[in-house]
Backbone as numpy.savetxt, mean C-alpha at the origin, in Angstrom:
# Nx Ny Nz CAx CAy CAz Cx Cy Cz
7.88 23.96 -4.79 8.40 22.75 -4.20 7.78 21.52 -4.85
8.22 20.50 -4.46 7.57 19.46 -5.36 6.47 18.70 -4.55
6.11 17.78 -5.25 4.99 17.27 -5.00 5.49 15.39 -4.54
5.14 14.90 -3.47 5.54 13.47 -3.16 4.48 12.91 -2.80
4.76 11.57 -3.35 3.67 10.62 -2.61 4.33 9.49 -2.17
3.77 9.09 -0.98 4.59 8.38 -0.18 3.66 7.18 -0.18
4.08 5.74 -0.92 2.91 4.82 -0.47 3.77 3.56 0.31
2.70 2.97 1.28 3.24 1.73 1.60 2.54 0.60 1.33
2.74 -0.65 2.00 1.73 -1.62 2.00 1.80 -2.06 3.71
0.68 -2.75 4.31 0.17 -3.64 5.41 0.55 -3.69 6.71
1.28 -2.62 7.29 1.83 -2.70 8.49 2.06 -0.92 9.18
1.95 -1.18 10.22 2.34 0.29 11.03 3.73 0.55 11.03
4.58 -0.99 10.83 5.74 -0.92 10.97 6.38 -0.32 9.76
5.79 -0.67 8.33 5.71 -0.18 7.32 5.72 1.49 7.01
4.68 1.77 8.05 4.20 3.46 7.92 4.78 4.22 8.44
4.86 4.01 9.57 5.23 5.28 10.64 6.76 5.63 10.66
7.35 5.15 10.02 8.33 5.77 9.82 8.64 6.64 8.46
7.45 6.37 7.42 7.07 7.38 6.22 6.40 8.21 6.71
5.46 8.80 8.12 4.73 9.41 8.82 5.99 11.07 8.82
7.10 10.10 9.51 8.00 10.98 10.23 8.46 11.79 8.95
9.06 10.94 7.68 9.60 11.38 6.72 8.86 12.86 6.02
7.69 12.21 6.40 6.70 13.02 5.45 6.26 13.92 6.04
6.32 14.33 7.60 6.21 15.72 8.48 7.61 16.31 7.64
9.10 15.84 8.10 9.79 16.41 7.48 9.48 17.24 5.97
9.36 16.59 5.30 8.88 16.87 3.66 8.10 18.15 3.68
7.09 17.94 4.47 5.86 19.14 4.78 6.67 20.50 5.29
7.20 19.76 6.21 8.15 21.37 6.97 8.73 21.93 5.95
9.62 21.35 5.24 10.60 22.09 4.22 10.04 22.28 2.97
8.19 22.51 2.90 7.56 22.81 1.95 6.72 22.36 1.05
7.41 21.16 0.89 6.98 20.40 0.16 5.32 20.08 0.10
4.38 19.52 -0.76 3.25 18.83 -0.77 3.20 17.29 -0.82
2.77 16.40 0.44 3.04 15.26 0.38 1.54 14.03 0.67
1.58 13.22 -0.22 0.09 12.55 -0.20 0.48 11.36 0.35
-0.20 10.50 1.11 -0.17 8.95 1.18 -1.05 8.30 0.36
-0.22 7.15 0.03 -1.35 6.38 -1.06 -0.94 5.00 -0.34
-2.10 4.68 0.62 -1.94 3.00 1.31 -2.80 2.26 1.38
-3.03 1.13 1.89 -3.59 -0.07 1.76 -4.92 0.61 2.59
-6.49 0.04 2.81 -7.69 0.81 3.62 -6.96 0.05 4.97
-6.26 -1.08 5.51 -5.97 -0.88 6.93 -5.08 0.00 7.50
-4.55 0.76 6.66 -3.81 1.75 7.07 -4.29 3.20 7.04
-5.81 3.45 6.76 -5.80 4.65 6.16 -6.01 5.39 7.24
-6.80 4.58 8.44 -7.54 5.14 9.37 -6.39 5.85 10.36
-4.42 4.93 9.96 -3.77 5.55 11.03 -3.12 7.15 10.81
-3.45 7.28 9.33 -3.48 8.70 9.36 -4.04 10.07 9.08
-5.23 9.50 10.14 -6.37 10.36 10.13 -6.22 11.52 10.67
-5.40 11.61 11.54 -4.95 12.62 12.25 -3.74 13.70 11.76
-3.25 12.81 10.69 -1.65 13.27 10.32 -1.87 14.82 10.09
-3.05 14.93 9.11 -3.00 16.45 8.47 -2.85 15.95 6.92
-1.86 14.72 6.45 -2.13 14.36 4.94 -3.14 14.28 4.14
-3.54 14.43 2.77 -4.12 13.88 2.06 -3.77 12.28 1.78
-5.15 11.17 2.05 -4.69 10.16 2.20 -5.12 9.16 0.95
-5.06 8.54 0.52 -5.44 7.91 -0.84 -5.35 6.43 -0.71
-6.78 5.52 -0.66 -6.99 4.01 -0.49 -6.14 3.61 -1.59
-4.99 2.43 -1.71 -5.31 1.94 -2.61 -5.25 -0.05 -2.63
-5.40 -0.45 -3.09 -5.21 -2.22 -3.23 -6.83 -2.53 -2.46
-6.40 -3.75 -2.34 -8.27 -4.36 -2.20 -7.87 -4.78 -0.28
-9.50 -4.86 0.41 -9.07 -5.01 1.51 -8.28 -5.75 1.78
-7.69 -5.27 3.19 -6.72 -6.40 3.61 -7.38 -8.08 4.06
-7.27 -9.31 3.89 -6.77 -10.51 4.11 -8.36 -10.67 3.11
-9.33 -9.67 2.45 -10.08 -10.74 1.42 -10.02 -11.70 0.36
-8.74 -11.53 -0.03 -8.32 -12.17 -1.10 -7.72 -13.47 -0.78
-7.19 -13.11 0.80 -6.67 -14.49 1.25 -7.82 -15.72 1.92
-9.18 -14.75 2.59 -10.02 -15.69 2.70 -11.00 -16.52 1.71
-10.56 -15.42 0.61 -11.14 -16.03 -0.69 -10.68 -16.98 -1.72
-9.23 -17.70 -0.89 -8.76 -18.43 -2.05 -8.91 -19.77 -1.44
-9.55 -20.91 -2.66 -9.33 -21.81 -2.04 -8.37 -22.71 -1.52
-8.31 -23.26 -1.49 -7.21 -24.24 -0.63 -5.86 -23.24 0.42
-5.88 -22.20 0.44 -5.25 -21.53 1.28 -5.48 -21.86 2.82
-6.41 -21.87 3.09 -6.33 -22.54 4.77 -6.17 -23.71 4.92
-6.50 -24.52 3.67 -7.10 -25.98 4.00 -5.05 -26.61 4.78
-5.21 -27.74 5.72 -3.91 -27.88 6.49 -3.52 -29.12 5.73
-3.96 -29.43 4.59 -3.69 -30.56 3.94 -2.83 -29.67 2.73
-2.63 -28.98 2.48 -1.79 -27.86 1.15 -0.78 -27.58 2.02
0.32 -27.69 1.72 1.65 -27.42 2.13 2.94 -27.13 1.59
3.76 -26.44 1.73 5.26 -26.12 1.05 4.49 -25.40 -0.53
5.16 -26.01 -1.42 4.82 -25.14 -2.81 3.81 -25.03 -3.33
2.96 -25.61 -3.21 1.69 -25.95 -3.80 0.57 -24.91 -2.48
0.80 -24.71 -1.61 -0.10 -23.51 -0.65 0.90 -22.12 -0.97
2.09 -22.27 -1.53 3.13 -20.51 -1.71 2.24 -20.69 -3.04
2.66 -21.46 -4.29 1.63 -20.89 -5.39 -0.01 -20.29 -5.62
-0.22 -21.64 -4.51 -2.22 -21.10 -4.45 -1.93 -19.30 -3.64
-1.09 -19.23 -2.97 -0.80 -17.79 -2.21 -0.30 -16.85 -3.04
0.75 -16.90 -3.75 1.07 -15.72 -4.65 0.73 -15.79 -5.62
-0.49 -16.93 -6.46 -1.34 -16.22 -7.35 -2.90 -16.04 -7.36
-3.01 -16.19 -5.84 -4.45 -15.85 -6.03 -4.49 -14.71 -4.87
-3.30 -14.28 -4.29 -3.60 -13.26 -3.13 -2.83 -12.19 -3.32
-1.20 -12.25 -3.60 -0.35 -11.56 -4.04 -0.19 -10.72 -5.16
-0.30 -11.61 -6.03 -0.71 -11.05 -7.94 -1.97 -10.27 -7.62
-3.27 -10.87 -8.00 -3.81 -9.85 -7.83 -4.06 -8.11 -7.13
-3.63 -8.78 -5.58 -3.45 -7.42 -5.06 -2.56 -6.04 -5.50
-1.27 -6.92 -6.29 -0.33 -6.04 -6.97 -0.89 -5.03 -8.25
-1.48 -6.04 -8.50 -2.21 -5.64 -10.00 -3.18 -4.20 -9.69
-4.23 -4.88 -8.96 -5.26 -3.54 -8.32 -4.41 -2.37 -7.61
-3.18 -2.76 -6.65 -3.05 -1.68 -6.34 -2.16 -0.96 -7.49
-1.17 -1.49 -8.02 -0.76 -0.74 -9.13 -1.64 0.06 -10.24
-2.67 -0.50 -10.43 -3.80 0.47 -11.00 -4.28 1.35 -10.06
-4.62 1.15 -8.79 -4.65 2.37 -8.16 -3.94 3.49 -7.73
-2.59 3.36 -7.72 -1.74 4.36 -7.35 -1.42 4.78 -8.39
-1.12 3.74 -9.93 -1.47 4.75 -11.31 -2.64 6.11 -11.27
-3.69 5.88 -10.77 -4.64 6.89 -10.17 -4.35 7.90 -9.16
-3.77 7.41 -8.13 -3.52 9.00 -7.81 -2.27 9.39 -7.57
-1.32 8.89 -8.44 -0.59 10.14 -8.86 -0.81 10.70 -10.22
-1.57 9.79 -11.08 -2.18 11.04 -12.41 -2.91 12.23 -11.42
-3.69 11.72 -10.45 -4.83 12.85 -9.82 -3.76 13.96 -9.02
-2.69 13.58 -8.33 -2.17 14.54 -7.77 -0.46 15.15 -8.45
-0.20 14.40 -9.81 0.61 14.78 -10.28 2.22 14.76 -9.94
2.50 13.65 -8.85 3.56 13.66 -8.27 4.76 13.84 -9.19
5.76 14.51 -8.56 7.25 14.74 -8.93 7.86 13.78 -8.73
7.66 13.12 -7.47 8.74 12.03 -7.04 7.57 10.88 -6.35
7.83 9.41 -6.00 7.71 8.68 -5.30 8.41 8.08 -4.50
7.96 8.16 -3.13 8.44 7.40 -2.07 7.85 6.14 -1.57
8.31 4.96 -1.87 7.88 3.69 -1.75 8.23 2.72 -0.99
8.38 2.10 0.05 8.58 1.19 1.32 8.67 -0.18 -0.15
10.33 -0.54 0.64 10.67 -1.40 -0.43 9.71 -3.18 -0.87
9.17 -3.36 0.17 7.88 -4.29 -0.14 6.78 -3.40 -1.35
6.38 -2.31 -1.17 5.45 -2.13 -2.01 5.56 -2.42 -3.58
5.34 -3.42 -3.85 5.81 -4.24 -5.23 4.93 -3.07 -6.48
3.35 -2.80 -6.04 2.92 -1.86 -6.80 3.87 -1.18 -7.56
């Protein structure tokens, strides 16, 4: 049977419905890994999956950029300081990380929650 990895990004709303997919998958044989963000890893601790961190914690990149909170940055100039100092990067790391484990687990196929830009 083949081998899947199912990744998402940042939400339960995101997951749990790749949860369900991926019991299915299991039943009918298959071998299936998650590869998600660390606030998600803990929700499937229980699943029975092999689970795989990948991207940088969740909101450090956003407390780390400057002018992102400041209430004086507004409209385009706080979306640019946002999608290149929080977005880009995170894409970048996690796409190098899920390059990692599916070299490590060799997937056949990927299943990807259409936000996961990785």
């Amino acid at each position: 049977m083949a081998r899947i990895t199912i990744t998402t990004i940042g939400s339960g709303g995101d997951l749990f419905p790749f949860v369900a997919v991926g019991r299915e998958l299991r039943h009918r044989g298959h071998e299936v890994t998650f590869a998600v963000p660390p606030v998600l890893k803990f929700a499937l601790a229980r699943s029975g999956f092999p689970v795989h961190r990948i991207g940088p914690p969740q909101n450090h990149a956003f407390a780390n950029t400057p002018g992102i909170a400041d209430p004086r940055w507004l409209g385009a100039r706080t979306m640019r300081a946002y999608w290149s100092g929080v977005v880009a990067p995170a894409v970048r790391r996690s796409a190098a990380d899920l390059d990692a484990v599916l070299a490590a687990d060799g997937a056949d196929l990927i299943l990807a929650h259409g936000y996961q830009l990785a």
